[in-house]
Each structure stands twice: as C-alpha cells, then as structure tokens.
PDB file of C-alpha atoms in Angstrom:
ATOM      1  CA  MET A   9     110.032 163.921 -76.322  1.00  0.00           C
ATOM      2  CA  VAL A  10     108.915 160.401 -75.775  1.00  0.00           C
ATOM      3  CA  TRP A  11     107.215 161.608 -72.205  1.00  0.00           C
ATOM      4  CA  ILE A  12     105.444 164.434 -74.185  1.00  0.00           C
ATOM      5  CA  LEU A  13     103.887 161.512 -76.448  1.00  0.00           C
ATOM      6  CA  LEU A  14     102.974 159.470 -73.560  1.00  0.00           C
ATOM      7  CA  ALA A  15     101.675 162.294 -71.363  1.00  0.00           C
ATOM      8  CA  ALA A  16      99.392 163.115 -74.833  1.00  0.00           C
ATOM      9  CA  LEU A  17      97.902 159.766 -75.138  1.00  0.00           C
ATOM     10  CA  GLY A  18      97.711 159.394 -70.979  1.00  0.00           C
ATOM     11  CA  VAL A  19      95.698 162.747 -71.004  1.00  0.00           C
ATOM     12  CA  SER A  20      93.251 161.418 -73.994  1.00  0.00           C
ATOM     13  CA  LEU A  21      93.003 158.016 -72.242  1.00  0.00           C
ATOM     14  CA  TRP A  22      91.675 159.949 -69.205  1.00  0.00           C
ATOM     15  CA  LEU A  23      89.027 162.109 -70.824  1.00  0.00           C
ATOM     16  CA  VAL A  24      87.726 158.810 -72.607  1.00  0.00           C
ATOM     17  CA  VAL A  25      87.305 156.940 -68.963  1.00  0.00           C
ATOM     18  CA  GLY A  26      85.919 160.126 -67.423  1.00  0.00           C
ATOM     19  CA  GLY A  27      83.340 160.340 -70.206  1.00  0.00           C
ATOM     20  CA  LEU A  28      82.621 156.611 -69.793  1.00  0.00           C
ATOM     21  CA  LEU A  29      82.127 157.099 -65.884  1.00  0.00           C
ATOM     22  CA  TYR A  30      80.257 160.302 -66.270  1.00  0.00           C
ATOM     23  CA  THR A  31      77.531 158.072 -68.754  1.00  0.00           C
ATOM     24  CA  LEU A  32      77.579 155.387 -66.449  1.00  0.00           C
ATOM     25  CA  TRP A  33      76.963 157.594 -63.066  1.00  0.00           C
ATOM     26  CA  SER A  34      74.395 159.422 -64.959  1.00  0.00           C
ATOM     27  CA  ARG A  35      72.392 156.250 -66.257  1.00  0.00           C
ATOM     28  CA  ARG A  36      72.315 154.580 -62.767  1.00  0.00           C
ATOM     29  CA  ARG A  37      70.995 157.915 -60.928  1.00  0.00           C
ATOM     30  CA  VAL A  38      68.155 158.302 -63.466  1.00  0.00           C
ATOM     31  CA  ARG A  39      67.515 154.270 -63.900  1.00  0.00           C
ATOM     32  CA  HIS A  40      67.297 154.144 -59.688  1.00  0.00           C
ATOM     33  CA  GLN A  41      65.031 156.792 -59.123  1.00  0.00           C
ATOM     34  CA  PRO A  42      61.702 155.832 -57.380  1.00  0.00           C
ATOM     35  CA  GLY A  43      58.814 154.931 -59.894  1.00  0.00           C
ATOM     36  CA  VAL A  44      61.150 155.133 -62.858  1.00  0.00           C
ATOM     37  CA  PHE A  45      60.500 152.024 -65.466  1.00  0.00           C
ATOM     38  CA  ALA A  46      61.752 151.058 -68.770  1.00  0.00           C
ATOM     39  CA  CYS A  47      59.666 151.575 -71.842  1.00  0.00           C
ATOM     40  CA  ARG A  48      59.498 151.748 -75.557  1.00  0.00           C
ATOM     41  CA  LEU A  49      57.602 154.075 -77.180  1.00  0.00           C
ATOM     42  CA  ARG A  50      55.560 154.554 -80.979  1.00  0.00           C
ATOM     43  CA  PRO A  51      52.837 156.465 -82.851  1.00  0.00           C
ATOM     44  CA  ALA A  52      49.899 154.422 -81.853  1.00  0.00           C
ATOM     45  CA  GLY A  53      48.193 152.423 -84.829  1.00  0.00           C
ATOM     46  CA  ARG A  54      51.326 150.738 -86.390  1.00  0.00           C
ATOM     47  CA  LEU A  55      51.783 146.974 -86.628  1.00  0.00           C
ATOM     48  CA  ASP A  56      55.013 146.476 -87.610  1.00  0.00           C
ATOM     49  CA  GLY A  57      57.862 145.839 -84.907  1.00  0.00           C
ATOM     50  CA  SER A  58      60.046 148.236 -86.731  1.00  0.00           C
ATOM     51  CA  THR A  59      58.441 151.653 -85.492  1.00  0.00           C
ATOM     52  CA  TRP A  60      59.513 151.232 -81.866  1.00  0.00           C
ATOM     53  CA  SER A  61      61.882 153.297 -80.744  1.00  0.00           C
ATOM     54  CA  ARG A  62      65.438 151.444 -80.781  1.00  0.00           C
ATOM     55  CA  THR A  63      66.410 151.866 -77.541  1.00  0.00           C
ATOM     56  CA  LYS A  64      64.980 151.163 -73.936  1.00  0.00           C
ATOM     57  CA  ARG A  65      63.873 154.419 -72.769  1.00  0.00           C
ATOM     58  CA  TYR A  66      63.043 155.154 -68.867  1.00  0.00           C
ATOM     59  CA  GLY A  67      59.835 157.070 -68.166  1.00  0.00           C
ATOM     60  CA  CYS A  68      58.544 158.342 -64.830  1.00  0.00           C
ATOM     61  CA  TRP A  69      55.206 160.208 -64.236  1.00  0.00           C
ATOM     62  CA  ALA A  70      54.608 163.654 -62.414  1.00  0.00           C
ATOM     63  CA  HIS A  71      50.997 164.048 -62.071  1.00  0.00           C
ATOM     64  CA  ASP A  72      49.819 163.591 -65.190  1.00  0.00           C
ATOM     65  CA  VAL A  73      52.869 164.117 -67.169  1.00  0.00           C
ATOM     66  CA  LEU A  74      55.160 161.150 -68.594  1.00  0.00           C
ATOM     67  CA  LEU A  75      58.747 162.347 -68.537  1.00  0.00           C
ATOM     68  CA  VAL A  76      60.645 159.783 -70.608  1.00  0.00           C
ATOM     69  CA  HIS A  77      64.672 159.888 -70.430  1.00  0.00           C
ATOM     70  CA  ARG A  78      66.406 158.943 -73.449  1.00  0.00           C
ATOM     71  CA  GLY A  79      69.984 158.902 -75.306  1.00  0.00           C
ATOM     72  CA  LEU A  80      73.319 157.881 -74.195  1.00  0.00           C
ATOM     73  CA  THR A  81      73.517 159.580 -70.689  1.00  0.00           C
ATOM     74  CA  LEU A  82      69.707 159.847 -70.252  1.00  0.00           C
ATOM     75  CA  THR A  83      69.798 163.546 -70.098  1.00  0.00           C
ATOM     76  CA  ARG A  84      67.390 163.936 -72.693  1.00  0.00           C
ATOM     77  CA  CYS A  85      63.655 164.072 -71.565  1.00  0.00           C
ATOM     78  CA  ASP A  86      60.404 164.110 -73.659  1.00  0.00           C
ATOM     79  CA  VAL A  87      57.707 165.411 -71.821  1.00  0.00           C
ATOM     80  CA  LEU A  88      54.344 164.181 -72.952  1.00  0.00           C
ATOM     81  CA  SER A  89      51.245 165.543 -71.748  1.00  0.00           C
ATOM     82  CA  VAL A  90      48.786 162.741 -71.214  1.00  0.00           C
ATOM     83  CA  ALA A  91      44.834 163.070 -71.022  1.00  0.00           C
ATOM     84  CA  ASN A  92      44.405 159.438 -70.612  1.00  0.00           C
ATOM     85  CA  VAL A  93      45.649 155.530 -70.926  1.00  0.00           C
ATOM     86  CA  THR A  94      43.820 153.080 -72.176  1.00  0.00           C
ATOM     87  CA  GLY A  95      45.205 149.862 -71.480  1.00  0.00           C
ATOM     88  CA  PRO A  96      46.122 147.098 -71.401  1.00  0.00           C
ATOM     89  CA  VAL A  97      45.866 146.663 -75.061  1.00  0.00           C
ATOM     90  CA  PRO A  98      46.341 143.466 -76.432  1.00  0.00           C
ATOM     91  CA  GLY A  99      49.584 143.098 -78.248  1.00  0.00           C
ATOM     92  CA  MET A 100      52.448 140.918 -79.071  1.00  0.00           C
ATOM     93  CA  ALA A 101      55.932 140.212 -78.042  1.00  0.00           C
ATOM     94  CA  VAL A 102      58.231 143.184 -78.196  1.00  0.00           C
ATOM     95  CA  LYS A 103      62.306 142.767 -78.129  1.00  0.00           C
ATOM     96  CA  GLY A 104      63.554 143.257 -74.791  1.00  0.00           C
ATOM     97  CA  PHE A 105      60.263 143.024 -72.596  1.00  0.00           C
ATOM     98  CA  GLY A 106      59.470 139.093 -72.572  1.00  0.00           C
ATOM     99  CA  ALA A 107      56.741 137.336 -74.201  1.00  0.00           C
ATOM    100  CA  ARG A 108      53.851 139.380 -72.460  1.00  0.00           C
ATOM    101  CA  PRO A 109      54.530 142.853 -71.998  1.00  0.00           C
ATOM    102  CA  VAL A 110      52.326 145.544 -71.031  1.00  0.00           C
ATOM    103  CA  TRP A 111      50.791 147.586 -73.564  1.00  0.00           C
ATOM    104  CA  LEU A 112      49.148 151.086 -72.655  1.00  0.00           C
ATOM    105  CA  ARG A 113      47.755 153.158 -75.463  1.00  0.00           C
ATOM    106  CA  LEU A 114      48.463 157.036 -74.264  1.00  0.00           C
ATOM    107  CA  HIS A 115      45.957 159.686 -75.332  1.00  0.00           C
ATOM    108  CA  LEU A 116      48.032 162.698 -75.140  1.00  0.00           C
ATOM    109  CA  ASP A 117      46.448 166.455 -75.077  1.00  0.00           C
ATOM    110  CA  ASP A 118      47.551 167.515 -78.039  1.00  0.00           C
ATOM    111  CA  GLY A 119      45.185 164.604 -79.868  1.00  0.00           C
ATOM    112  CA  GLU A 120      48.176 162.162 -80.435  1.00  0.00           C
ATOM    113  CA  MET A 121      48.022 158.799 -79.740  1.00  0.00           C
ATOM    114  CA  MET A 122      50.919 156.982 -78.490  1.00  0.00           C
ATOM    115  CA  ASP A 123      51.608 153.184 -77.434  1.00  0.00           C
ATOM    116  CA  LEU A 124      53.944 152.406 -74.638  1.00  0.00           C
ATOM    117  CA  VAL A 125      55.034 149.139 -73.757  1.00  0.00           C
ATOM    118  CA  ALA A 126      56.976 148.164 -70.549  1.00  0.00           C
ATOM    119  CA  TRP A 127      57.564 145.115 -68.365  1.00  0.00           C
ATOM    120  CA  PRO A 128      54.891 143.231 -66.760  1.00  0.00           C
ATOM    121  CA  SER A 129      56.727 143.724 -63.357  1.00  0.00           C
ATOM    122  CA  ASP A 130      56.594 147.690 -63.985  1.00  0.00           C
ATOM    123  CA  ALA A 131      52.572 147.651 -64.591  1.00  0.00           C
ATOM    124  CA  THR A 132      51.706 149.763 -62.010  1.00  0.00           C
ATOM    125  CA  HIS A 133      54.833 152.103 -62.351  1.00  0.00           C
ATOM    126  CA  ALA A 134      53.707 152.581 -66.190  1.00  0.00           C
ATOM    127  CA  THR A 135      50.128 153.220 -65.560  1.00  0.00           C
ATOM    128  CA  GLY A 136      51.242 155.860 -63.268  1.00  0.00           C
ATOM    129  CA  PRO A 137      47.910 158.197 -62.276  1.00  0.00           C
ATOM    130  CA  PHE A 138      45.917 156.270 -64.282  1.00  0.00           C
ATOM    131  CA  VAL A 139      46.029 152.704 -62.410  1.00  0.00           C
ATOM    132  CA  VAL A 140      42.073 152.355 -62.724  1.00  0.00           C
ATOM    133  CA  ALA A 141      42.354 152.457 -66.693  1.00  0.00           C
ATOM    134  CA  SER A 142      44.680 149.406 -66.274  1.00  0.00           C
ATOM    135  CA  MET A 143      42.157 147.135 -64.199  1.00  0.00           C
ATOM    136  CA  ARG A 144      39.691 147.447 -67.019  1.00  0.00           C
TER     137      ARG A 144
END
C-alpha cells in the first residue's frame, strides 16, 4: 500500500520536473536564435511606466514583420506588420533595460503605433530592416 502512494507521488514529481525542463529548453531555444533581442512593448504615447508589458518579450525581424515571443515557454507569438520605425525616441529608464535603453516607435500597417524598448547593445537587432531610421 505504501509503495502505491510513493509511486503516485513519484509520477507527480516527474511530471513537474519534466514541465520545468521543457520550459527551460523552450525559452533557451528561442533566446539563442540569431537576431533575437529582449524587449518590452506598449501602445505609443503613454508616459507612465505602468503600461509596459510586465515581462520581457523576445522579438526578431522577418523582413518588415516583427515577431514577438511571449509567455512562460515563449511559444505565444505576436505578429506586428511594421510600415515604418521612428527612432530613437528620447525616453526615460525602463526597469530591466538599464539607465539609457533604446526606444523605438513602430508605425504598424493598420495605423497603430507601438513603443519598443531594448538594451543599447541590441540596437541593431531592434531596428531590424529599418536601421537607417535609427541613425537619424
């Protein structure tokens, strides 16, 4: 009888360990792809710091489309079709990105505007195909 209880607890423990290992593997796989950078997004024009996404997201460019991976395992992907990038936009420090992060304003094809913030070392990855806009 005791061995059944121990076996049931052992199976549950292995499921938890397996889930954690999958989460770590999935996050590592996305973050170590070439051209991937850590970022945060928000609708443009907000001045308070509370409107930034709560967690870091990982973005990468595919032509003029920004793919933003989010979620615990980074398996959710937002697709942002970008028409133009204005930047760098002067801004204040954002938690988790140092004192002088790179701010970009994304003009989407549907007319919306989004602010993107990234590490200064990821400036070339963050601007993607719009690298000329970041040199102004």
